[in-house]
Amino acid sequence: MVRAFLTLIFAMAWLLPASAATSADANANWPCVQHKVEVLTSAQMWDGPPVDDIKDWWKDDEVRKLVPVLVSRRVEMDKIEAAIDALAKATPEGEARDRRLTLLFAGALEETNKVRRQVIAGIERFQVRQRARATRLEEQGIELAELHKRAEKGEVEAPKVDTAQEAYDWNARVFKERQDNLPLACEIPQLIESRIFALAQAIRARMS
């Protein structure tokens, strides 16, 4: 009984912050300590030519091929720098090179924001599911406490209580394990942000 009670308190501790958020709060489903920034803008990281109105960067075949490589976090930055170098050297110096590299940054930023929005949406879906699990865990805890009381009065057989206890403990363990993974998930948007900042600097350094 004590074990069930303590696990229930643990579950409620995670549930309360989410419950405190109102439906009007745009961040109601955002569980991370990190501030939620939905869209990264060029002004945060770029002092080159304007890119906000560039939507046709993909029409440049070389740029279109390189952008997914730049955005993929599986590709190390040294390889990225080499790829940017190769593109720059393959383009005449001056206005033509600056224009092409500007297109490259515009594409990298647009695709980065797409990936990042997907990650943020995934984290929020996870939080909604965890909130539902916590609510169910609380309900199971109440039901389990009632079973223990009835068992003490001889109204319920011990095997039934044991089965309910095992189910509760299992659900509580799954809930905790998933919650323990949340900090790692919350770091991903920041890692993506750090990468596009590094890409902006690498691209800009090869422009006049």
Coordinates of N, CA, C and O in Angstrom, one line a residue, residues 40-52 54 57 63 66-67 70-71 84 87 97-113 193 195-204 207:
L40 N 12.7 29.9 -36.3 CA 14.0 30.6 -36.3 C 14.0 31.6 -37.5 O 13.6 31.3 -38.6
T41 N 14.4 32.8 -37.2 CA 14.5 33.9 -38.3 C 15.9 34.1 -38.7 O 16.8 34.0 -37.9
S42 N 16.0 34.7 -39.9 CA 17.4 35.0 -40.4 C 18.0 36.1 -39.6 O 19.3 36.1 -39.4
A43 N 17.2 37.0 -39.0 CA 17.8 38.1 -38.2 C 18.5 37.6 -37.0 O 19.4 38.4 -36.5
Q44 N 18.2 36.4 -36.5 CA 18.9 35.9 -35.3 C 20.3 35.5 -35.6 O 21.1 35.4 -34.7
M45 N 20.7 35.3 -36.9 CA 22.0 34.6 -37.1 C 22.6 35.1 -38.4 O 23.8 34.6 -38.7
W46 N 22.0 35.9 -39.2 CA 22.5 36.2 -40.6 C 22.6 37.7 -40.8 O 21.7 38.4 -40.6
D47 N 23.8 38.2 -41.3 CA 23.9 39.6 -41.6 C 24.2 39.8 -43.1 O 24.7 40.9 -43.5
G48 N 23.9 38.8 -43.9 CA 24.1 38.9 -45.3 C 22.8 39.4 -46.0 O 22.0 40.0 -45.3
P49 N 22.7 39.3 -47.3 CA 21.6 39.8 -48.0 C 20.3 39.2 -47.5 O 20.3 38.0 -47.0
P50 N 19.1 39.9 -47.6 CA 17.9 39.4 -47.1 C 17.5 38.0 -47.7 O 17.7 37.8 -48.9
V51 N 16.9 37.1 -46.9 CA 16.5 35.8 -47.4 C 15.0 35.5 -47.2 O 14.5 34.5 -47.7
D52 N 14.4 36.4 -46.4 CA 13.0 36.1 -46.0 C 12.0 35.9 -47.2 O 11.0 35.1 -47.1
I54 N 12.9 34.8 -50.2 CA 13.4 33.8 -51.1 C 12.7 32.5 -51.0 O 12.9 31.8 -49.9
W57 N 14.7 28.9 -53.9 CA 16.1 28.5 -53.8 C 16.3 27.2 -54.4 O 17.4 26.8 -54.9
V63 N 22.2 23.8 -55.3 CA 21.7 24.2 -54.0 C 20.7 23.2 -53.4 O 20.7 22.8 -52.3
L66 N 22.4 20.2 -52.1 CA 23.2 20.4 -50.9 C 22.4 20.7 -49.7 O 22.8 20.3 -48.6
V67 N 21.3 21.3 -49.8 CA 20.5 21.7 -48.6 C 20.2 20.5 -47.7 O 20.4 20.6 -46.5
L70 N 23.2 19.7 -45.6 CA 23.5 20.7 -44.6 C 22.6 20.5 -43.4 O 23.0 20.6 -42.2
V71 N 21.3 20.2 -43.6 CA 20.3 20.1 -42.6 C 20.4 18.8 -41.8 O 20.1 18.8 -40.6
I84 N 30.4 23.2 -48.6 CA 30.1 24.6 -48.9 C 31.3 25.2 -49.7 O 31.1 26.0 -50.6
L87 N 31.1 24.2 -53.3 CA 30.0 24.9 -54.1 C 30.5 26.3 -54.3 O 30.3 26.8 -55.5
R97 N 28.5 34.3 -56.8 CA 28.8 33.4 -55.7 C 28.0 33.9 -54.5 O 27.4 33.0 -53.8
D98 N 27.9 35.2 -54.2 CA 27.1 35.6 -53.1 C 25.7 35.3 -53.3 O 25.0 34.9 -52.3
R99 N 25.2 35.4 -54.5 CA 23.8 35.1 -54.7 C 23.5 33.6 -54.5 O 22.5 33.2 -53.8
R100 N 24.4 32.7 -54.9 CA 24.2 31.3 -54.8 C 24.3 30.9 -53.3 O 23.5 30.1 -52.9
L101 N 25.3 31.4 -52.6 CA 25.4 31.1 -51.2 C 24.2 31.7 -50.4 O 23.8 31.1 -49.4
T102 N 23.7 32.8 -50.8 CA 22.5 33.3 -50.1 C 21.3 32.3 -50.3 O 20.6 32.1 -49.4
L103 N 21.2 31.8 -51.5 CA 20.2 30.8 -51.8 C 20.4 29.6 -50.9 O 19.4 29.0 -50.4
L104 N 21.6 29.2 -50.7 CA 21.9 28.1 -49.9 C 21.5 28.3 -48.5 O 20.9 27.4 -47.9
F105 N 21.8 29.4 -47.9 CA 21.3 29.7 -46.6 C 19.8 29.8 -46.5 O 19.2 29.3 -45.5
A106 N 19.2 30.4 -47.5 CA 17.7 30.5 -47.4 C 17.1 29.1 -47.4 O 16.2 28.8 -46.7
G107 N 17.7 28.2 -48.2 CA 17.1 26.8 -48.2 C 17.4 26.1 -47.0 O 16.5 25.4 -46.4
A108 N 18.6 26.3 -46.4 CA 19.0 25.6 -45.2 C 18.1 26.1 -44.0 O 17.6 25.2 -43.2
L109 N 17.8 27.4 -44.0 CA 16.9 27.9 -42.9 C 15.5 27.4 -43.0 O 14.9 27.0 -42.1
E110 N 15.0 27.4 -44.3 CA 13.6 26.9 -44.5 C 13.5 25.5 -44.1 O 12.5 25.1 -43.4
E111 N 14.4 24.6 -44.5 CA 14.3 23.2 -44.2 C 14.6 22.9 -42.8 O 13.9 22.0 -42.2
T112 N 15.4 23.7 -42.2 CA 15.7 23.6 -40.7 C 14.4 23.8 -39.9 O 14.1 23.1 -39.0
N113 N 13.7 24.9 -40.3 CA 12.5 25.2 -39.6 C 11.4 24.1 -39.8 O 10.7 23.8 -38.8
E193 N 18.9 24.2 -33.6 CA 19.2 25.7 -33.7 C 20.7 26.0 -33.7 O 21.1 26.8 -34.5
R195 N 23.0 24.2 -34.9 CA 23.5 23.8 -36.2 C 23.2 24.8 -37.3 O 24.1 25.2 -38.1
I196 N 22.0 25.4 -37.3 CA 21.8 26.4 -38.4 C 22.6 27.6 -38.1 O 23.0 28.3 -39.1
F197 N 22.8 28.0 -36.8 CA 23.7 29.1 -36.5 C 25.1 28.8 -37.1 O 25.7 29.7 -37.7
A198 N 25.6 27.6 -36.9 CA 26.9 27.3 -37.4 C 26.9 27.3 -39.0 O 27.9 27.8 -39.6
L199 N 25.9 26.8 -39.6 CA 25.8 26.9 -41.0 C 25.8 28.3 -41.6 O 26.4 28.6 -42.6
A200 N 25.0 29.2 -40.9 CA 25.0 30.6 -41.3 C 26.4 31.2 -41.3 O 26.8 31.9 -42.2
Q201 N 27.1 30.9 -40.2 CA 28.5 31.5 -40.2 C 29.4 30.9 -41.2 O 30.2 31.6 -41.9
A202 N 29.3 29.6 -41.5 CA 30.1 28.9 -42.5 C 29.8 29.4 -43.9 O 30.7 29.7 -44.7
I203 N 28.6 29.6 -44.2 CA 28.2 30.1 -45.5 C 28.6 31.6 -45.7 O 29.2 32.0 -46.7
R204 N 28.3 32.4 -44.6 CA 28.6 33.8 -44.7 C 30.1 34.0 -44.8 O 30.6 35.0 -45.5
M207 N 31.4 34.4 -48.4 CA 30.8 35.4 -49.2 C 31.7 36.7 -49.1 O 32.4 36.9 -48.2

